[in-house]
CSV table of C-alpha atoms in Angstrom, one decimal:
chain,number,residue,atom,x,y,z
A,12,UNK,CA,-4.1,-1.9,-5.9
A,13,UNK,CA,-6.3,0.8,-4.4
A,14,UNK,CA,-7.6,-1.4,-1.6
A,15,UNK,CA,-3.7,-2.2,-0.8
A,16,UNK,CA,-2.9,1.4,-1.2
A,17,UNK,CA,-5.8,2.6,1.2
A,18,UNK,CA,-4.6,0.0,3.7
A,19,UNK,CA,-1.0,1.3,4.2
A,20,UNK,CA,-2.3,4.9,4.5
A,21,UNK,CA,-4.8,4.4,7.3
A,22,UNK,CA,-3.7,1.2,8.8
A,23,UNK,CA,-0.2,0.7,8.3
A,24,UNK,CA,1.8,3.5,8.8
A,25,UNK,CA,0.1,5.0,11.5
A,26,UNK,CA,1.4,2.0,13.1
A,27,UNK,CA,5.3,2.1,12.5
A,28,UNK,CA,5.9,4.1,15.2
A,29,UNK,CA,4.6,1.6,17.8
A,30,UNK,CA,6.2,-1.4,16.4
A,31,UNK,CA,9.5,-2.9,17.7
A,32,UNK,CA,13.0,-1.0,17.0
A,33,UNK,CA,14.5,-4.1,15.7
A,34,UNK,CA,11.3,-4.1,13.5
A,35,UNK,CA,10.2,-1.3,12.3
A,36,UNK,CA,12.9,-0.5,9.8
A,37,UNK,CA,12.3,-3.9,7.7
A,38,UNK,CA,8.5,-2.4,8.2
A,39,UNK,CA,9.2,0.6,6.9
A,40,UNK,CA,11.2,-0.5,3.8
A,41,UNK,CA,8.5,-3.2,2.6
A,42,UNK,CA,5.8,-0.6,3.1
A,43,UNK,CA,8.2,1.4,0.9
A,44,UNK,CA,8.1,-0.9,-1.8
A,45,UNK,CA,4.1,-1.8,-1.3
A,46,UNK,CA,3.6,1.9,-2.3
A,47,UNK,CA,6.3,1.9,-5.5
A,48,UNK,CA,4.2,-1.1,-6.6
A,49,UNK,CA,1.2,0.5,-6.5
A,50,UNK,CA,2.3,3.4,-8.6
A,51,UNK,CA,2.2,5.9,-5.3
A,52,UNK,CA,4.9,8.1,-3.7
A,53,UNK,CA,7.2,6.5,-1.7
A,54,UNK,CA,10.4,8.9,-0.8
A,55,UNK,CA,8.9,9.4,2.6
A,56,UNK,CA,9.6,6.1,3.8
A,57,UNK,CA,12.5,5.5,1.7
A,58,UNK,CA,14.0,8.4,3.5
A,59,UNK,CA,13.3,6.9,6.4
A,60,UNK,CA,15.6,3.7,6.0
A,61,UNK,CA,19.2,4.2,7.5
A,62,UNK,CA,20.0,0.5,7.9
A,63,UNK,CA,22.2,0.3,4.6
A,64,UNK,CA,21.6,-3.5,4.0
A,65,UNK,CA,17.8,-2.2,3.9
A,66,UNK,CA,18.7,0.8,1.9
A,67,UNK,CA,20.7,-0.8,-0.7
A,68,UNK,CA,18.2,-3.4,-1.4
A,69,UNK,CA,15.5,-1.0,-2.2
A,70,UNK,CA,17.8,0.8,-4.3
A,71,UNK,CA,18.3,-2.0,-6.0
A,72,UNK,CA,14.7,-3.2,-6.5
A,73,UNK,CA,13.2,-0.1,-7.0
A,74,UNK,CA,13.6,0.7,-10.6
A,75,UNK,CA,11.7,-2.4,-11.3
A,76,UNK,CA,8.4,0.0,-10.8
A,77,UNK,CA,10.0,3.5,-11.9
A,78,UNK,CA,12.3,2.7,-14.7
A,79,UNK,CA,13.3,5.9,-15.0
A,80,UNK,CA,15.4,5.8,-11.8
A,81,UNK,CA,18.1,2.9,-12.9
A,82,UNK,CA,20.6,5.0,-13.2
A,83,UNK,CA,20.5,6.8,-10.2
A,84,UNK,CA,19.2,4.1,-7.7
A,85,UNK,CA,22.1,1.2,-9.2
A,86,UNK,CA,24.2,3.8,-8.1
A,87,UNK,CA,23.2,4.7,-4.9
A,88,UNK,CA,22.9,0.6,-4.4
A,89,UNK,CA,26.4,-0.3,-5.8
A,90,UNK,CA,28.2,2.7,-3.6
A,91,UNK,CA,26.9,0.5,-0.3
A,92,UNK,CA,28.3,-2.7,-1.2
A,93,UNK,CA,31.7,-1.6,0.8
A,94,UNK,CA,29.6,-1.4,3.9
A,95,UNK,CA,28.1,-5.0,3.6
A,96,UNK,CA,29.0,-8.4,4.3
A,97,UNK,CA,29.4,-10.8,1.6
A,98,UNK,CA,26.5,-12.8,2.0
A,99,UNK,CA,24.4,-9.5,2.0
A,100,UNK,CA,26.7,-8.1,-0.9
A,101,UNK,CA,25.7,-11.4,-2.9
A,102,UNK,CA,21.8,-10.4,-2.3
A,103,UNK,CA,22.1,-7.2,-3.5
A,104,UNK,CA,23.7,-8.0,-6.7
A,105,UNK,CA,21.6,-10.5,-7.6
A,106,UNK,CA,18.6,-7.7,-7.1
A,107,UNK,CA,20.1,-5.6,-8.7
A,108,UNK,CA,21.0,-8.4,-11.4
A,109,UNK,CA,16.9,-9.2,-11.9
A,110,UNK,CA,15.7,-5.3,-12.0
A,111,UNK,CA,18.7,-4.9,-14.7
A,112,UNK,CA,17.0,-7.8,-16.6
A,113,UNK,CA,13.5,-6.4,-15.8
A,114,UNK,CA,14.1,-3.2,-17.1
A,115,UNK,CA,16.0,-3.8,-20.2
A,116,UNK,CA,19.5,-3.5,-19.2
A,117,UNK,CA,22.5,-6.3,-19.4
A,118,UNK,CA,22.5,-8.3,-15.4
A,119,UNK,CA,25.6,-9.9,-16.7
A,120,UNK,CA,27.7,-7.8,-15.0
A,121,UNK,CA,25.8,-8.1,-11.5
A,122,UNK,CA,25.5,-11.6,-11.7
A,123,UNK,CA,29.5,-12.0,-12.6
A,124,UNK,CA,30.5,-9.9,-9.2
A,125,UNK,CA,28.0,-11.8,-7.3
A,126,UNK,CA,29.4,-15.1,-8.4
A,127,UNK,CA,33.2,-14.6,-8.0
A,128,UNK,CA,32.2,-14.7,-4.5
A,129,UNK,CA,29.9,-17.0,-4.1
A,130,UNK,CA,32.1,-19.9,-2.7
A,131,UNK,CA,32.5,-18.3,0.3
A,132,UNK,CA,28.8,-17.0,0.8
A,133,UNK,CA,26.0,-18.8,3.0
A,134,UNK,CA,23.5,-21.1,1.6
A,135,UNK,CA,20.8,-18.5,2.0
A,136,UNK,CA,23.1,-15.9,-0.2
A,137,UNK,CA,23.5,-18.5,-2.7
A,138,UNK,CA,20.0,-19.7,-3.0
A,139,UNK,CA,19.2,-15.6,-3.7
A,140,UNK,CA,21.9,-15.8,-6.6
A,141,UNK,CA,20.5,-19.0,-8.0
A,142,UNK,CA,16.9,-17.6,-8.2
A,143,UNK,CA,18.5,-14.5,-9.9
A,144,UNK,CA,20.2,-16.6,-12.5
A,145,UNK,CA,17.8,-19.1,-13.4
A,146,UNK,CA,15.3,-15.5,-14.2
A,147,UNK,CA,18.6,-14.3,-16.2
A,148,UNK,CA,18.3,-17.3,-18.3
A,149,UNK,CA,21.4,-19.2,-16.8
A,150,UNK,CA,19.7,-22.7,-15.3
A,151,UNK,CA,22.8,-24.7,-15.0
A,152,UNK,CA,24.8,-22.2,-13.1
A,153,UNK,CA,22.0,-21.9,-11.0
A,154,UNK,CA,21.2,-25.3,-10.4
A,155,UNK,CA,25.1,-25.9,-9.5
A,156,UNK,CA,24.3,-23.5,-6.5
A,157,UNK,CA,21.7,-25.4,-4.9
A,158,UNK,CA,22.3,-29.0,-5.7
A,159,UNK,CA,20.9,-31.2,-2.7
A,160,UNK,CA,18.1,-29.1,-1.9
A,161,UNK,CA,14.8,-30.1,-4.1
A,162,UNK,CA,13.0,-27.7,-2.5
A,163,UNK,CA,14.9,-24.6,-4.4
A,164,UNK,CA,15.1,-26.6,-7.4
A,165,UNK,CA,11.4,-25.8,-7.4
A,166,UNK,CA,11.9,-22.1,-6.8
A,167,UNK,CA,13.7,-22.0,-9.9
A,168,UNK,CA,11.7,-24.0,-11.8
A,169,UNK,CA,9.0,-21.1,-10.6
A,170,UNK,CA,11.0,-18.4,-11.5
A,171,UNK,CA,11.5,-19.9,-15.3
A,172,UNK,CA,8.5,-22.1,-16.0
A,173,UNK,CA,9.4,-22.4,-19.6
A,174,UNK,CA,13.3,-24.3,-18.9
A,175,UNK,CA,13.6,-27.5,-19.9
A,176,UNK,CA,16.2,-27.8,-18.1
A,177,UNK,CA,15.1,-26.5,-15.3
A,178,UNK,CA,11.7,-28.7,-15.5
A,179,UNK,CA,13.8,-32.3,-15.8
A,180,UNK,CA,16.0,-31.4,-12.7
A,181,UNK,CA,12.4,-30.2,-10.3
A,182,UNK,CA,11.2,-33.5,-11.6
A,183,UNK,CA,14.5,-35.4,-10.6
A,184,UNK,CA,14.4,-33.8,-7.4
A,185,UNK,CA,10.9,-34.4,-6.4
A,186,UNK,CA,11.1,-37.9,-7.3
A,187,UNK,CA,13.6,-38.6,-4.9
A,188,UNK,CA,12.2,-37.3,-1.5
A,189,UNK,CA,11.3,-40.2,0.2
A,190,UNK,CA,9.9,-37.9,3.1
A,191,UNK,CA,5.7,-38.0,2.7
A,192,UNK,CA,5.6,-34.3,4.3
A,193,UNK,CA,8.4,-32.4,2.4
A,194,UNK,CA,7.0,-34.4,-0.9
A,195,UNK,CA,3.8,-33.2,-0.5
A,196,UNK,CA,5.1,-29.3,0.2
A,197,UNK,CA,6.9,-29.4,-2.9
A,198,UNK,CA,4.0,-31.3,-4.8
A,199,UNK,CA,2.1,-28.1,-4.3
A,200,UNK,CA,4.7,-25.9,-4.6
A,201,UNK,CA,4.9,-27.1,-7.7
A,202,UNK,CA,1.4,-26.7,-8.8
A,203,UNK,CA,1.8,-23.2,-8.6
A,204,UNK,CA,3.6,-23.1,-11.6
A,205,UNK,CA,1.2,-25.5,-13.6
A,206,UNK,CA,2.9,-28.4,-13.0
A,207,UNK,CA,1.4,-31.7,-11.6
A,208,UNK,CA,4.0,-34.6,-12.2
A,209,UNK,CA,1.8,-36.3,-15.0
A,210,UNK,CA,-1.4,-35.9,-13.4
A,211,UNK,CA,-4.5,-33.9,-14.1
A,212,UNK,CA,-4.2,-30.3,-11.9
A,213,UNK,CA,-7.4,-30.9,-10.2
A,214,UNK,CA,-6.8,-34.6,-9.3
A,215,UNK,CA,-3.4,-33.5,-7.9
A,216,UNK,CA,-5.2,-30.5,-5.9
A,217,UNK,CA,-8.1,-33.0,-4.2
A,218,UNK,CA,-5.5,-34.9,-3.1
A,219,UNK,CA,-3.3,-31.9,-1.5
A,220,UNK,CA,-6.4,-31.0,-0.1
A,221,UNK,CA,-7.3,-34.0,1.6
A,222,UNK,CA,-3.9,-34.2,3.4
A,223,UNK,CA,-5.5,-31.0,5.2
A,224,UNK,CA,-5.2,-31.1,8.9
A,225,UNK,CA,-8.1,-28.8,10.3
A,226,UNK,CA,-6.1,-29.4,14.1
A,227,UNK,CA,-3.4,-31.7,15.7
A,228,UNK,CA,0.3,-30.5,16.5
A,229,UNK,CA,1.8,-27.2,15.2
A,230,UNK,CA,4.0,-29.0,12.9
A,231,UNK,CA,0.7,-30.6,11.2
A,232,UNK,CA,-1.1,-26.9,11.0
A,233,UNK,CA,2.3,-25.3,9.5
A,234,UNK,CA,1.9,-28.1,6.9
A,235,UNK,CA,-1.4,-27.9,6.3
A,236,UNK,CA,-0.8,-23.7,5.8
A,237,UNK,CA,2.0,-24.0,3.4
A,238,UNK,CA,0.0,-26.2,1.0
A,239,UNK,CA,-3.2,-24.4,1.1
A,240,UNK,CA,-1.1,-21.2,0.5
A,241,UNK,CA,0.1,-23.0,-2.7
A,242,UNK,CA,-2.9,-24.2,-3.6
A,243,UNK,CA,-4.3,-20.4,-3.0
A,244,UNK,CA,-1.2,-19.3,-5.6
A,245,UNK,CA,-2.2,-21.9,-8.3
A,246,UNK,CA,-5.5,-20.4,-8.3
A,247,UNK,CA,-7.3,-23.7,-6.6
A,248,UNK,CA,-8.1,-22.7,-3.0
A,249,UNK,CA,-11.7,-24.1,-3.9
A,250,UNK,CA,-10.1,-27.5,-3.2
A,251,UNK,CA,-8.7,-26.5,0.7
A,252,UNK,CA,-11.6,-23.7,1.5
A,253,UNK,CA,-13.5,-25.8,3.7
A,254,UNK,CA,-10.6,-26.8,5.7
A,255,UNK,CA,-9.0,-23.7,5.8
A,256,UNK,CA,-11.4,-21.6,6.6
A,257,UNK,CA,-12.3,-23.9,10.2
A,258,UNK,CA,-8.1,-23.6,10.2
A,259,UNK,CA,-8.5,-19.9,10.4
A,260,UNK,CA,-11.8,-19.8,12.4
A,261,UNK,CA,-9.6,-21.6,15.3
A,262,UNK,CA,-6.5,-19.4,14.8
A,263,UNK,CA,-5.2,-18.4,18.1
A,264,UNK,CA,-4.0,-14.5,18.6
A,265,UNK,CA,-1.2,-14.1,16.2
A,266,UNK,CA,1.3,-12.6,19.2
A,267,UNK,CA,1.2,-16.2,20.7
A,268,UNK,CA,2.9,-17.5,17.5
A,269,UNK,CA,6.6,-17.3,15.9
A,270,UNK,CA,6.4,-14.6,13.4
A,271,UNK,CA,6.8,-16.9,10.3
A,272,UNK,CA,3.9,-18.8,11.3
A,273,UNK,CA,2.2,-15.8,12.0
A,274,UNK,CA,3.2,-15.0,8.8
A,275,UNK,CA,1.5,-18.3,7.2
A,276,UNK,CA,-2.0,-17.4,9.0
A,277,UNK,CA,-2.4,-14.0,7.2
A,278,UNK,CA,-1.5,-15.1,3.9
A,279,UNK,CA,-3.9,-17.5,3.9
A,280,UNK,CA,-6.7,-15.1,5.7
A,281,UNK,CA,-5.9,-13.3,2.8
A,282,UNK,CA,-6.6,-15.7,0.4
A,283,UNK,CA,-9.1,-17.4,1.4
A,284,UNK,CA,-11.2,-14.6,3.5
A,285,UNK,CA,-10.5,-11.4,1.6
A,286,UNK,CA,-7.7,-8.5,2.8
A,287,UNK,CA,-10.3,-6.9,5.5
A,288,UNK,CA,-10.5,-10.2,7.7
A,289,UNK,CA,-6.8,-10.6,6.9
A,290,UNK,CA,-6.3,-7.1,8.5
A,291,UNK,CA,-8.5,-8.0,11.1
A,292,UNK,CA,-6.4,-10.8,12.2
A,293,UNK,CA,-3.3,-9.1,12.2
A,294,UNK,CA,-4.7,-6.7,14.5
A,295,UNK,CA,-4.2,-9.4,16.9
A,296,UNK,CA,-0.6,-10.1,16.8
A,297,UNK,CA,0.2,-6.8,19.5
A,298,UNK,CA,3.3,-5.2,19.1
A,299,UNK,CA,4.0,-7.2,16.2
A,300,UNK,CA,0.9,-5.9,13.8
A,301,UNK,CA,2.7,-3.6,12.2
A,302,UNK,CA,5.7,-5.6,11.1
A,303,UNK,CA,3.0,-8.4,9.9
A,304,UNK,CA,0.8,-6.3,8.3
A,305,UNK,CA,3.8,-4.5,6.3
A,306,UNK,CA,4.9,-8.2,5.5
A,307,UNK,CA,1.3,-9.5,4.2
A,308,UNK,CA,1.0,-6.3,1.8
A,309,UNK,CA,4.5,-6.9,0.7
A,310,UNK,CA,3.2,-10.5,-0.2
A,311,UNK,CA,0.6,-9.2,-1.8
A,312,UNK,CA,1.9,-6.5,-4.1
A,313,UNK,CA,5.0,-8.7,-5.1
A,314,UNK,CA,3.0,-11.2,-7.4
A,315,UNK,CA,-0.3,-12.8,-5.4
A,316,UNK,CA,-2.5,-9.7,-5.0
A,317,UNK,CA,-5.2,-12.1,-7.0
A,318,UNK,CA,-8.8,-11.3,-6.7
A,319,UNK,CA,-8.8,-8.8,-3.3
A,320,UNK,CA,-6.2,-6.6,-4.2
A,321,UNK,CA,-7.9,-4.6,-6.5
């Protein structure tokens, strides 16, 4: 994590203060947990954070990397929850639910407050609960949150890889999206978490690969950037570098682009260049680099550092 480390000291903070208000708080607190997961000190910027959605969520995360904090940061996250909506009071539980589990503690009690409300809460809100329960062990509860949407039937089946139950209800769910596009997405989605619907991995990967578009409308290249990104995760970007690579060779300046595509561009830079081009490119996104940055080595540090993060 070095590399990532020696990035946010020289490249990303110095850049907070020129990024946008409504930005660089969300900055600031990603950045904050980029250094916790790298082992470094991070109270600077955490002391920086006055939104309380932003604070309590770190609170809540935190202890995941310095265990020896649970105590005191569950605290300081549960003494917030008065000031929050319900949707974002749902979210924090169900952090604070997976860095109980994490660390050794009962989430029981964090998921059971964040479900008696969960009627009422958006679908985002409950999505965040369900991933939190199916890691807690609880797949049906979970799946009864997001029935309808195959797509986060994946994401739990990512975030428990070894549920049966889980694994039968990705497969039903998969099997019935009659939509070529969103079947391949989730196709590769879920190659990520070895599994390939019967098939060999690597035949299932040529043929993700080959459904590549190198150019055509931005709908195509969004596509064609979410799969190779998967197929980056599952630790098969050999299949897509080709492709990609003239993808991101042709990549416009990133402050032309909506920041989740954006987004997509230096994930995959990342991936598939190494972190100094993906820096690079960022550099191109003007008053957004910051923000973008912050978000990349978020990415990174939260479970796909892989081979260039050191």
């Amino acid at each position: 994590m070095e590399p990532v480390k020696a990035v946010v000291e020289g490249v990303a903070l110095p850049l907070l203060d020129v990024t946008p208000r409504k930005l660089r708080e969300p900055a600031r607190a990603m950045l904050a947990l980029v250094l916790a997961r790298c082992g470094a000190e991070y109270g600077h910027l955490l002391s920086g954070v006055r939104n309380t959605y932003l604070l309590a969520s770190l609170y809540a995360e935190l202890p995941t990397y310095f265990p020896d904090t649970w105590e005191e940061y569950s605290r300081a996250a549960l003494v917030r929850l008065a000031e929050l909506s319900l949707n974002r009071r749902c979210v924090v539980l169900s952090k604070l639910a997976e860095t109980a589990a994490r660390t050794g503690s009962t989430p029981h009690v964090f998921l059971s407050a964040a479900l008696r409300g969960s009627n009422l809460c958006s679908r985002s809100a409950r999505a965040r609960l369900a991933l939190a329960l199916a890691e807690c062990g609880q797949p049906e509860k979970a799946l009864s949150l997001v029935r309808g949407q195959p797509a986060l039937v994946v994401e739990l089946l990512l975030r428990a890889p070894g549920d049966g139950t889980l694994l039968e209800a990705a497969r039903k769910a998969v099997s019935r999206v009659r939509d070529s596009r969103r079947r391949l997405v989730l196709v590769s989605r879920l190659l990520v978490g070895g599994f390939s619907l019967s098939y060999e991995p690597e035949v299932v990967a040529e043929s993700l690969a080959a459904a590549l578009s190198r150019d055509g409308d931005p709908s195509s290249v969004y596509l064609s950037l979410v799969i190779a990104r998967n197929l980056a995760e599952a630790g098969m970007q050999q299949y897509a570098w080709e492709k990609v690579s003239q993808i991101l060779e042709n990549s416009p300046p990133l402050s032309w682009l909506p920041l989740d595509l954006a987004e997509l561009y230096l994930v995959n830079a990342y991936h598939y260049l190494g972190l100094t081009r993906a820096v690079e490119l960022a550099g191109t996104a003007g008053e957004n680099k910051g923000f973008l940055l912050a978000s990349l080595l978020d990415y990174i540090t939260a479970g796909w550092g892989g081979p260039h993060a050191g």
